[in-house]
mmCIF file of C-alpha atoms and ligand atoms in Angstrom:
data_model
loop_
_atom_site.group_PDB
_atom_site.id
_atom_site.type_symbol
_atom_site.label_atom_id
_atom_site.label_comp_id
_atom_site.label_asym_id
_atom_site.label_seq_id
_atom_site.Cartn_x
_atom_site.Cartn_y
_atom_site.Cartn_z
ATOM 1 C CA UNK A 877 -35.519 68.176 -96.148
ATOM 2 C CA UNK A 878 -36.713 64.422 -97.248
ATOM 3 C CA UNK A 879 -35.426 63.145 -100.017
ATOM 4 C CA UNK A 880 -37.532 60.719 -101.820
ATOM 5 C CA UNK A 881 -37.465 58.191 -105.111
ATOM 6 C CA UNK A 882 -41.246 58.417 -105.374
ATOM 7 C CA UNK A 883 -43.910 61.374 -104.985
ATOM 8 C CA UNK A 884 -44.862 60.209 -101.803
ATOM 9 C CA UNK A 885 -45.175 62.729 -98.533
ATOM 10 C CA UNK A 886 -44.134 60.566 -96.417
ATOM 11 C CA UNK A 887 -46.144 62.106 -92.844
ATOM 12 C CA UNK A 888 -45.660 58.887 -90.985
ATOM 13 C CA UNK A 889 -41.642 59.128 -91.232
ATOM 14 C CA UNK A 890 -41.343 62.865 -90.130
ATOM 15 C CA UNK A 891 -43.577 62.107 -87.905
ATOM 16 C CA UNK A 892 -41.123 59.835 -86.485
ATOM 17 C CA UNK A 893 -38.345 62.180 -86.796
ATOM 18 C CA UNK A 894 -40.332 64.528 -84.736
ATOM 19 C CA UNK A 895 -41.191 62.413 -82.142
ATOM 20 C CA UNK A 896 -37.209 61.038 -82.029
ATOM 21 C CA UNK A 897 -36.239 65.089 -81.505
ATOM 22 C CA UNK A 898 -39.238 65.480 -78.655
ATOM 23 C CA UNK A 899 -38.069 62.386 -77.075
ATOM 24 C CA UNK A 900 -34.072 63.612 -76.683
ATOM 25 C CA UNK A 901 -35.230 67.209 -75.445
ATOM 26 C CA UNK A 902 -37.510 66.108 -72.743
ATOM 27 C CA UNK A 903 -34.977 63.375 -71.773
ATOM 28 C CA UNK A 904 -32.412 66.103 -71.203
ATOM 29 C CA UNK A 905 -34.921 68.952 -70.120
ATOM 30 C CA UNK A 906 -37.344 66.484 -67.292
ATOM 31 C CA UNK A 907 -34.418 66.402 -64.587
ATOM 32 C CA UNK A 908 -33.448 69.690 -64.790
ATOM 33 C CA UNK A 909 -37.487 70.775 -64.407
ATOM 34 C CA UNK A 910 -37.948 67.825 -62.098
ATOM 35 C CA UNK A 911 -40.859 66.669 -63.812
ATOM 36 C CA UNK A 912 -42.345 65.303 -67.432
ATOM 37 C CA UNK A 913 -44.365 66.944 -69.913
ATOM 38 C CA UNK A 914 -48.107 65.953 -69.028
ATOM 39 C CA UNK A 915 -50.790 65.812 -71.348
ATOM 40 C CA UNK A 916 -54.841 65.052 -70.066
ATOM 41 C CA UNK A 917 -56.842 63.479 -73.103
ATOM 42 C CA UNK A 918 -60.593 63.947 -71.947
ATOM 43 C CA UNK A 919 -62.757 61.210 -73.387
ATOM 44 C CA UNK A 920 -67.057 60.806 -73.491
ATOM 45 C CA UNK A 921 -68.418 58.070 -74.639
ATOM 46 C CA UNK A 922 -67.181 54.810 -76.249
ATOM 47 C CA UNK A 923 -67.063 55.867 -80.105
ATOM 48 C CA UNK A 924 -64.812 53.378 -81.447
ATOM 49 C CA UNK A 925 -62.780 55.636 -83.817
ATOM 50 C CA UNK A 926 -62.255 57.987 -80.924
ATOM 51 C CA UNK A 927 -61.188 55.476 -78.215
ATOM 52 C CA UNK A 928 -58.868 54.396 -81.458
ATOM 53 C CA UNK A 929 -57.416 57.993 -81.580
ATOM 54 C CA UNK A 930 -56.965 58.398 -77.895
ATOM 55 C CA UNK A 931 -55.319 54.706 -77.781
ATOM 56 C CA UNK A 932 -52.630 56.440 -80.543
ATOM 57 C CA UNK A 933 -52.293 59.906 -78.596
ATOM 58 C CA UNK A 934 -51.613 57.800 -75.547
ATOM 59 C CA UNK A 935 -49.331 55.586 -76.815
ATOM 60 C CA UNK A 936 -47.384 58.345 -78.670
ATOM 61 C CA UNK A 937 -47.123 60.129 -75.262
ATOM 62 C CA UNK A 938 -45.493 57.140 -73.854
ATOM 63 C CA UNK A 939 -43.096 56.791 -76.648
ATOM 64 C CA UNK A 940 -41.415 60.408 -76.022
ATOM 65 C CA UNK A 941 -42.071 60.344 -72.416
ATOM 66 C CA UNK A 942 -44.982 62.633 -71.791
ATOM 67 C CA UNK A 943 -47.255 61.632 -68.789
ATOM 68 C CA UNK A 944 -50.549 60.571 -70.119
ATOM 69 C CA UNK A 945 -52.937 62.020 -67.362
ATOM 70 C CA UNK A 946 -56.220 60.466 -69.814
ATOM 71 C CA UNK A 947 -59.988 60.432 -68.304
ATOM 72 C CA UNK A 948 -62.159 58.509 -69.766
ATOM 73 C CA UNK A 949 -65.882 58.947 -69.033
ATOM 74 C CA UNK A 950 -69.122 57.689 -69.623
ATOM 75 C CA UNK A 951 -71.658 58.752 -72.514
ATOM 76 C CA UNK A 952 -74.007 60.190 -69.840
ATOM 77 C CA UNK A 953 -71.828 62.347 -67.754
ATOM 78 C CA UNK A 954 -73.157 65.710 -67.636
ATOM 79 C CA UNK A 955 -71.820 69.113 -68.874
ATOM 80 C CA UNK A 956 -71.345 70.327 -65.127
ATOM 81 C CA UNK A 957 -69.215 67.110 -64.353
ATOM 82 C CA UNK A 958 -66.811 67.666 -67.518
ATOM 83 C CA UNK A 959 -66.936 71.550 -67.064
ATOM 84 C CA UNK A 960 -65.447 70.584 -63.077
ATOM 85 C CA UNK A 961 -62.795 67.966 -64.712
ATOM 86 C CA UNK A 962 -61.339 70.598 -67.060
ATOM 87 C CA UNK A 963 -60.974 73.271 -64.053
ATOM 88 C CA UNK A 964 -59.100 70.455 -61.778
ATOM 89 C CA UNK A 965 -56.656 69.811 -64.952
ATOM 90 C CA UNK A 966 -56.263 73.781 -65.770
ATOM 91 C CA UNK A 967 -55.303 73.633 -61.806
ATOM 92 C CA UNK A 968 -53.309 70.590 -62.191
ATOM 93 C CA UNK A 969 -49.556 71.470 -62.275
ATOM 94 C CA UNK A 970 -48.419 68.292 -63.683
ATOM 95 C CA UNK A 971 -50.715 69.087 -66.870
ATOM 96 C CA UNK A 972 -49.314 70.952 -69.595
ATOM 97 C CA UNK A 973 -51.863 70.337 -72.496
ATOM 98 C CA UNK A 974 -55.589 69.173 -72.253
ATOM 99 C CA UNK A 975 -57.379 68.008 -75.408
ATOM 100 C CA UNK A 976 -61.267 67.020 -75.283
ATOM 101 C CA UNK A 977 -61.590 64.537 -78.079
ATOM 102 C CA UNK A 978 -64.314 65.374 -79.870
ATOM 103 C CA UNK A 979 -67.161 64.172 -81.399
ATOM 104 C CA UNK A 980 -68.670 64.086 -77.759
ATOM 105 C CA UNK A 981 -72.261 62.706 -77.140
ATOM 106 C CA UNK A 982 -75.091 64.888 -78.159
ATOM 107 C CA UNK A 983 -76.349 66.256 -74.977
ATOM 108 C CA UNK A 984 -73.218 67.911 -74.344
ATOM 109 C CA UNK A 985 -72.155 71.239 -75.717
ATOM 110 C CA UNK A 986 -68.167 71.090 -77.079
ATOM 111 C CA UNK A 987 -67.925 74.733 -77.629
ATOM 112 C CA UNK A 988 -68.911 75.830 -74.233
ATOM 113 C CA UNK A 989 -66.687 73.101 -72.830
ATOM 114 C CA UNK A 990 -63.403 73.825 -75.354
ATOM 115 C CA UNK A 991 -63.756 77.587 -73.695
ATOM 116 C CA UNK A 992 -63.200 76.307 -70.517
ATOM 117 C CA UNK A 993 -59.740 75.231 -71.159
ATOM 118 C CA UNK A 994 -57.478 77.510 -69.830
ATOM 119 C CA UNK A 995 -55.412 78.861 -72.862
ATOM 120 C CA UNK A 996 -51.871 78.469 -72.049
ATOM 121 C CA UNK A 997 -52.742 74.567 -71.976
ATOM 122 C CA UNK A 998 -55.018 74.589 -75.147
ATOM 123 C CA UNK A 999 -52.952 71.756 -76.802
ATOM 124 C CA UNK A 1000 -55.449 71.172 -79.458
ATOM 125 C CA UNK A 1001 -55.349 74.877 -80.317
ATOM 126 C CA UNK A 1002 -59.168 75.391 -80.149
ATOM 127 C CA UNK A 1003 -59.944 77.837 -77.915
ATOM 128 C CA UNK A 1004 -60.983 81.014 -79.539
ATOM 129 C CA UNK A 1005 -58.072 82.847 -77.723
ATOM 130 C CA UNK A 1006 -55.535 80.608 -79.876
ATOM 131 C CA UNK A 1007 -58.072 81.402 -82.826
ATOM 132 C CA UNK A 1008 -57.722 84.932 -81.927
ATOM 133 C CA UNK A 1009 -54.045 84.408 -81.959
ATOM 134 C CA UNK A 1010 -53.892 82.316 -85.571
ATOM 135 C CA UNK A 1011 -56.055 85.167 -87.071
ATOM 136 C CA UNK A 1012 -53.585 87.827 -85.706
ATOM 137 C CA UNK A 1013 -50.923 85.935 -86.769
ATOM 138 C CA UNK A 1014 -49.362 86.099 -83.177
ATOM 139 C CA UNK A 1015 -47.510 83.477 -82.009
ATOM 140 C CA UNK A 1016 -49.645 80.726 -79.858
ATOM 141 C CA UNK A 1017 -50.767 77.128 -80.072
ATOM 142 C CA UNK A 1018 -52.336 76.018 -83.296
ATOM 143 C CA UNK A 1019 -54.768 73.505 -84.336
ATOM 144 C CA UNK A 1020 -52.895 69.898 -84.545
ATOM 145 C CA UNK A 1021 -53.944 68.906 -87.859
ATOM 146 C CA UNK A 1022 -53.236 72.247 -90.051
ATOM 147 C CA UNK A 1023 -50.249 72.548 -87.877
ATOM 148 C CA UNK A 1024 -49.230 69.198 -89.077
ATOM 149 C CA UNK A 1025 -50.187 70.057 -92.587
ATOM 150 C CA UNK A 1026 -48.022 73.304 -92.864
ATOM 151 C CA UNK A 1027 -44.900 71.240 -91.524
ATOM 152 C CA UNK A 1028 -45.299 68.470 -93.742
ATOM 153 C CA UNK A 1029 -44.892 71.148 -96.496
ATOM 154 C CA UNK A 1030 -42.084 73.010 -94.958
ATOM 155 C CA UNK A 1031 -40.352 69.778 -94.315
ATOM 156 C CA UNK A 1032 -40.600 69.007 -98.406
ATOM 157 C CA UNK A 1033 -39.763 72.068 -99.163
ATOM 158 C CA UNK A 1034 -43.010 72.965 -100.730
ATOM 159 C CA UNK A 1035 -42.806 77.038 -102.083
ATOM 160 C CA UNK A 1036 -46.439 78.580 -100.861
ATOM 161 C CA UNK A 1037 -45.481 81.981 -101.723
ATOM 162 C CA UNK A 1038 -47.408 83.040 -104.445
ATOM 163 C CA UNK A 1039 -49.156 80.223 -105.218
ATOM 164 C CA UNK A 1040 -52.594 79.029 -105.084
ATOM 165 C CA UNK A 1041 -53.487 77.008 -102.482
ATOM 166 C CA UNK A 1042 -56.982 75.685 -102.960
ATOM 167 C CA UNK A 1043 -58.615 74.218 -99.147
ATOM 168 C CA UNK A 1044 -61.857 71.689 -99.298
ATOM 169 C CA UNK A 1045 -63.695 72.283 -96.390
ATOM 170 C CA UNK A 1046 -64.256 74.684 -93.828
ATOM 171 C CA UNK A 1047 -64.258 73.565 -90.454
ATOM 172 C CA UNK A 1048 -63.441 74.930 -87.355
ATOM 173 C CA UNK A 1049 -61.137 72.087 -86.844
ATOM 174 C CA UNK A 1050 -59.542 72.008 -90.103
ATOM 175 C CA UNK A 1051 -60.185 73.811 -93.114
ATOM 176 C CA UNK A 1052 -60.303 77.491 -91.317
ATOM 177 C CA UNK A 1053 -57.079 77.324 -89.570
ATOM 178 C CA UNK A 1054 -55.544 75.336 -92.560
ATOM 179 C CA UNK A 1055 -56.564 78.831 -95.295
ATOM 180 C CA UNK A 1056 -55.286 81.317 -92.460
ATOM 181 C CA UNK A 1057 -51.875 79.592 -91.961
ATOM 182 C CA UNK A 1058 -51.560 79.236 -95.776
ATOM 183 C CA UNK A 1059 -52.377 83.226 -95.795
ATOM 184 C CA UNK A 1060 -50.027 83.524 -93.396
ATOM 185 C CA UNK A 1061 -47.032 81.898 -95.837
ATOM 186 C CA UNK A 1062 -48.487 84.202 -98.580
ATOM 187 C CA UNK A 1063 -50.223 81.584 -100.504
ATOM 188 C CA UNK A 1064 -53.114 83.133 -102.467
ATOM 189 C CA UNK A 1065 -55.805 80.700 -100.848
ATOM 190 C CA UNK A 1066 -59.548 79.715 -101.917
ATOM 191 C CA UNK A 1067 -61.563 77.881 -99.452
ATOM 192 C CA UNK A 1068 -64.508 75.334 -101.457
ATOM 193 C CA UNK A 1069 -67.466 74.014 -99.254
ATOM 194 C CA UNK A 1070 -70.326 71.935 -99.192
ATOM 195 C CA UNK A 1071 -72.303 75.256 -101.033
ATOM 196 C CA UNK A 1072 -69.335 75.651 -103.757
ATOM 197 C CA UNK A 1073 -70.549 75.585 -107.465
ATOM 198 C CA UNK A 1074 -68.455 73.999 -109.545
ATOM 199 C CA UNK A 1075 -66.176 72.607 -107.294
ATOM 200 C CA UNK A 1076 -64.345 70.745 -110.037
ATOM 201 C CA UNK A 1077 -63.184 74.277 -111.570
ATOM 202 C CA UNK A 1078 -61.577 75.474 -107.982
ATOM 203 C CA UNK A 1079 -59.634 72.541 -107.369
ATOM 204 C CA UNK A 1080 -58.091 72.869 -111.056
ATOM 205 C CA UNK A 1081 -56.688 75.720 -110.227
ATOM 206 C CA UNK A 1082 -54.617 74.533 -107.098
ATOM 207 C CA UNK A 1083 -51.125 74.797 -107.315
ATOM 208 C CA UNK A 1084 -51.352 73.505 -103.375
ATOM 209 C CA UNK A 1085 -54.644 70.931 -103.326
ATOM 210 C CA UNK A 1086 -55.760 70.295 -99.809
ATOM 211 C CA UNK A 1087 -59.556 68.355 -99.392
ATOM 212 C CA UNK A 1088 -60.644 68.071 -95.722
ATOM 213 C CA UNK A 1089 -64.019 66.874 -96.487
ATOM 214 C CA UNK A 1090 -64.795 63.528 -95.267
ATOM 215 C CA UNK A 1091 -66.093 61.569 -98.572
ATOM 216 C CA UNK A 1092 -63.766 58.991 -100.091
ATOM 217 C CA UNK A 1093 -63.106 59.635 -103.873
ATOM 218 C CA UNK A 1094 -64.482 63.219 -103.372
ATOM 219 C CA UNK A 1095 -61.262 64.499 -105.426
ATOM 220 C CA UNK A 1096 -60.436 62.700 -109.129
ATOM 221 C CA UNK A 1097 -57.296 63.132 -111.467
ATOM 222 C CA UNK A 1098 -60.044 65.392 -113.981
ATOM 223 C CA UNK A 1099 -60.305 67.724 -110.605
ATOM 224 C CA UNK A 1100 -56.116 68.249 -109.856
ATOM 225 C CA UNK A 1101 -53.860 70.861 -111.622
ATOM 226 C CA UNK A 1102 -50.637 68.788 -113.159
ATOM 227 C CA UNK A 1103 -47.948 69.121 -111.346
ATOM 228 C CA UNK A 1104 -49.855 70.058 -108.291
ATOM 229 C CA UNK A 1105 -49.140 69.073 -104.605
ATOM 230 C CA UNK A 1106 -51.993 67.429 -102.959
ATOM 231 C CA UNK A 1107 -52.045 66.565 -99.097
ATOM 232 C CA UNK A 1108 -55.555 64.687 -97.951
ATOM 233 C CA UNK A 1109 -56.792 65.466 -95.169
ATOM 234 C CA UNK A 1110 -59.878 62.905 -94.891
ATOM 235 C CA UNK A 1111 -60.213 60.047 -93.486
ATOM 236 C CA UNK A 1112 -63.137 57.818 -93.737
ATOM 237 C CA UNK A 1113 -63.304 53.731 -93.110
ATOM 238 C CA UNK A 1114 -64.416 52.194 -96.038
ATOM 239 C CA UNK A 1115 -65.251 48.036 -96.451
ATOM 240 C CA UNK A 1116 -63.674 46.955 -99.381
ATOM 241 C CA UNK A 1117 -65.446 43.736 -102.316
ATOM 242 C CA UNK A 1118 -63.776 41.149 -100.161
ATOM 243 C CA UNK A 1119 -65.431 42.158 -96.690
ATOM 244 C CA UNK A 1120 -62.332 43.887 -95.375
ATOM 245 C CA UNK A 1121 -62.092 47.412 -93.805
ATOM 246 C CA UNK A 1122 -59.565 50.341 -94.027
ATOM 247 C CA UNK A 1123 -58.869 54.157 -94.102
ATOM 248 C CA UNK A 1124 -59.327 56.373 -97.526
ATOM 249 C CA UNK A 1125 -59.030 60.005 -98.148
ATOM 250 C CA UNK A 1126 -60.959 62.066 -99.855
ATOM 251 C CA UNK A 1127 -58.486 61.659 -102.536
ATOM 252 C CA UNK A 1128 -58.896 59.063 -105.096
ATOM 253 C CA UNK A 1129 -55.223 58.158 -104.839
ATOM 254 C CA UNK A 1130 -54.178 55.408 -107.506
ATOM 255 C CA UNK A 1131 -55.580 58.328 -110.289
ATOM 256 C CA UNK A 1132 -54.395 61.468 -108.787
ATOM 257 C CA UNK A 1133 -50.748 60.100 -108.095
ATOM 258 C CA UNK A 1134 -49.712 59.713 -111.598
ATOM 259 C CA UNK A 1135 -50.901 63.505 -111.764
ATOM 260 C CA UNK A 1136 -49.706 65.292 -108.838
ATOM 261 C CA UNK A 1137 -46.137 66.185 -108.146
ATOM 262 C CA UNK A 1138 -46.269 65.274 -104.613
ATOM 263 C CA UNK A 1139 -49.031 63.707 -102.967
ATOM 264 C CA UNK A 1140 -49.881 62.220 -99.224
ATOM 265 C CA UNK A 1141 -50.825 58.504 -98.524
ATOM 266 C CA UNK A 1142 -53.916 57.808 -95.946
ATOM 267 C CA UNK A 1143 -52.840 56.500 -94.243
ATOM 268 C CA UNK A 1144 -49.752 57.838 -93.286
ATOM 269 C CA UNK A 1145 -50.328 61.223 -94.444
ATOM 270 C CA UNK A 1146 -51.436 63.695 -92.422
ATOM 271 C CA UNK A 1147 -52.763 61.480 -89.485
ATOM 272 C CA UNK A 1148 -48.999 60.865 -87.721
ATOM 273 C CA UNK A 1149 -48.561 64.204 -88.217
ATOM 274 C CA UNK A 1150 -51.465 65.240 -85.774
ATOM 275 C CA UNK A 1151 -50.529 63.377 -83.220
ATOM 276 C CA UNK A 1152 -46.772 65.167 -83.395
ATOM 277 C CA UNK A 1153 -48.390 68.506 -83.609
ATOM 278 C CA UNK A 1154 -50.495 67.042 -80.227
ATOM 279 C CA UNK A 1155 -47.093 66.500 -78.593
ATOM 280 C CA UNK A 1156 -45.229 69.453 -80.193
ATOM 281 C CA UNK A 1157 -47.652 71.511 -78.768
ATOM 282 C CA UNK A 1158 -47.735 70.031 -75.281
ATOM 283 C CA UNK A 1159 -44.042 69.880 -75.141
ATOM 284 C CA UNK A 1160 -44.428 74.084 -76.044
ATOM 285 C CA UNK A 1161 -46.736 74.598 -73.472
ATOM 286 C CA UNK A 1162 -43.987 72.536 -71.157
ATOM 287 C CA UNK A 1163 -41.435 74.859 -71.986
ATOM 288 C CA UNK A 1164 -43.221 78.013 -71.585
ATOM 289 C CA UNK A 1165 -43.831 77.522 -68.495
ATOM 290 C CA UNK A 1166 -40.439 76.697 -67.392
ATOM 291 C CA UNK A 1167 -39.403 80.101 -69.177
ATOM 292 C CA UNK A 1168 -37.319 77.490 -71.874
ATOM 293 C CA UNK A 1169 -37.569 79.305 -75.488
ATOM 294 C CA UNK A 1170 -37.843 76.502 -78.140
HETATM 295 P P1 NAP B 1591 -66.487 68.499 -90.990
HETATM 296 O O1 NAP B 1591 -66.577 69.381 -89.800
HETATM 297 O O2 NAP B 1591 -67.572 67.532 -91.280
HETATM 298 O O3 NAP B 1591 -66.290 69.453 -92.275
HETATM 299 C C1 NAP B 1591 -66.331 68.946 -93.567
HETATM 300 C C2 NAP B 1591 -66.258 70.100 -94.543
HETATM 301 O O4 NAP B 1591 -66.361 69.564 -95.844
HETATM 302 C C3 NAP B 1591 -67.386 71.118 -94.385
HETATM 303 O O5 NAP B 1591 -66.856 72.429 -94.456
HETATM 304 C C4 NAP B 1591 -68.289 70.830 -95.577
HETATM 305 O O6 NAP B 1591 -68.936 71.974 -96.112
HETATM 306 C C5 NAP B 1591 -67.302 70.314 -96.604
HETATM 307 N N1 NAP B 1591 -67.973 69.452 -97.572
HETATM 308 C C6 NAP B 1591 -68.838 68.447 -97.361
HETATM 309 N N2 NAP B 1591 -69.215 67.885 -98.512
HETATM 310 C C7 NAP B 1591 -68.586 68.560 -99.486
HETATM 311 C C8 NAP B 1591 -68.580 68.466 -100.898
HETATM 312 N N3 NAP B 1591 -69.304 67.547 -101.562
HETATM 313 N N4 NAP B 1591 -67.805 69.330 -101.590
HETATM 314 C C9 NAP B 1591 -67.056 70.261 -100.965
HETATM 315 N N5 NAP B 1591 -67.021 70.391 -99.621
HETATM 316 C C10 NAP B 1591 -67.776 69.565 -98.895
HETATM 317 O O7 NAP B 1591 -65.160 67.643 -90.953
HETATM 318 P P2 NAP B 1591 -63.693 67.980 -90.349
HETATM 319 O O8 NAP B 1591 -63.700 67.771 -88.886
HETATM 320 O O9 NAP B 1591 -63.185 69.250 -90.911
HETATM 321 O O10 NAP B 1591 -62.878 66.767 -90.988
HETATM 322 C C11 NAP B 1591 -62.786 66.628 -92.392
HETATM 323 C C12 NAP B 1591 -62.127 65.308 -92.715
HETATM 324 O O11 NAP B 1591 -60.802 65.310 -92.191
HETATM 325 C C13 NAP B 1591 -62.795 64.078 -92.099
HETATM 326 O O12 NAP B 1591 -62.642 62.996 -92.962
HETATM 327 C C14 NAP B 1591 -61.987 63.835 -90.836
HETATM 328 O O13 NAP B 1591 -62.039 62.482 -90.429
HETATM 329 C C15 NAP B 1591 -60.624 64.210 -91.333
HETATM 330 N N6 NAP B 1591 -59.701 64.604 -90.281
HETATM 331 C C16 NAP B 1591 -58.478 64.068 -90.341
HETATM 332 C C17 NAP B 1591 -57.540 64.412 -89.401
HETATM 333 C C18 NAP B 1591 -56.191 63.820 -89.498
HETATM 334 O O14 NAP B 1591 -55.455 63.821 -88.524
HETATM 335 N N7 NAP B 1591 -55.789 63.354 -90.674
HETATM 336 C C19 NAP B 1591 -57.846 65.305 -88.378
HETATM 337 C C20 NAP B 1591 -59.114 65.879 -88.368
HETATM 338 C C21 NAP B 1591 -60.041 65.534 -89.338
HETATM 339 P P3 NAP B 1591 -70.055 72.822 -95.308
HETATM 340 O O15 NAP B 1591 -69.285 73.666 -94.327
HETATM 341 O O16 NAP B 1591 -70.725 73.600 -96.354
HETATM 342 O O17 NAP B 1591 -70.930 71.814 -94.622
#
């Protein structure tokens, strides 16, 4: 458990920890297996805030010693030509997990593509077989960023059982997987959307406040329970009166702290805590093939 002298959930710092346990295991498992964890970040396109992403994945990988086996590609490459690269990773035994960052360019379809991955390597927890798994609540590889979510709480000791846990959004990527694992603590959980009436009178009632939305001020100190623990999802870059850019939530931060009992930063929130998910997960995969229980 952290301990901490302000409300702060302090993502960046386990994320740390996590990364300095990863590190130590693979150093003592990669002679033994005679070979490192390997992780294949597909990229299309040159979207900055992607090739920023893929830049921190990489460099994480580095940092705990998993080989970064990264293809970058160019915004025209066609469906077949992608659809070929995942089947030479899924066949590539020095490849453990395989993540298609995503937005990709238009013309390309990401579903058909994410099904393509062969499961057992589905580090970004996607494919509908790890889905499948999530809604089953059998064990499998889940999505980084709820993943990183429902550790953050666990690592602060947050008590779900019970309580209402109130989810903004409902994305594939973030918002479904985030309600199910929450279910599967035995939160009581409400999901709030784009359609929601009144979203102001949901969010009130969250004991556990979690917006993964996209829109920077989106959730107010009026909108947040007292006492409630919020963890913000969003990220959006914002240019601030002076010219100068940086990363918000969807949380308007400076107001909701001096409400909420515990509350994430953004950044340094949830974002480090994807990327150890990203390696968790590949590090799993690792493992289970090697027949190492972790
Ligand atoms: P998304 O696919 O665009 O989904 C956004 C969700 O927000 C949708 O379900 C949408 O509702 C809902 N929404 C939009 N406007 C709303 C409003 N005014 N009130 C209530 N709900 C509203 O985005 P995403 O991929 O889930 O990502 C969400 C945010 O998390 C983004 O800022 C993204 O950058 C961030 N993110 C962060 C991390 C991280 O590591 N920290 C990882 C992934 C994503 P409808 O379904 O009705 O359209």
């Amino acid at each position: 458990m952290s301990t901490t002298t302000n409300n702060l959930l302090d993502g960046k710092a386990l994320a740390e920890r996590i990364q300095s346990q990863l590190k130590a295991q693979i150093e003592a498992l990669s002679p033994q297996i005679g070979r490192s964890p390997g992780l294949a970040v597909v990229m299309v396109g040159d979207n900055p805030a992607s090739a920023a992403y893929v830049r921190n994945k990489e460099r994480a990988c580095a940092n705990v010693g998993i080989a970064s086996f990264g293809q970058h590609f160019p915004a025209d490459t066609s469906q077949l030509e992608l659809e070929q690269v995942i089947h030479a990773l899924n066949q590539d035994e020095r490849v453990d997990g395989i993540l298609v960052q995503l937005p990709l360019p238009e013309h390309l379809d990401s579903v058909a593509l994410l099904h393509q991955i062969e499961p057992n390597k589905d580090a970004d927890g996607l494919h509908p077989l790890s889905l499948g798994r999530l809604v089953r609540q059998e064990p499998g590889l889940r999505s980084c960023t709820p993943a990183g979510v429902m550790r953050l709480l666990q690592e602060y000791q947050v008590d779900l059982k019970g309580k209402q846990a109130v989810v903004v959004g409902r994305s594939i990527l973030v918002g479904k997987p985030l309600a199910l694992m929450l279910l599967e603590a035995d939160a009581t959980v409400a999901i709030a959307h784009s359609k929601s009436h009144d979203l102001q009178s949901i969010t009130k009632q969250g004991d556990i406040l979690i917006p993964a939305v996209g829109r920077p001020g989106l959730i107010t100190a009026a909108m947040v329970k007292p006492g409630a623990v919020v963890v913000d999802v969003g990220i959006s870059r914002v240019t601030d009166a002076n010219g100068k850019s940086r990363l918000v939530g969807d949380v308007d931060f400076d107001s909701v702290q001096k409400v909420a009992q515990l509350i994430t930063p953004v950044p340094g929130g949830v974002g480090p805590m994807t990327v150890a998910m990203l390696l968790q997960n590949t590090f799993n995969s690792y493992c289970q093939l090697h027949g190492i229980s972790v």
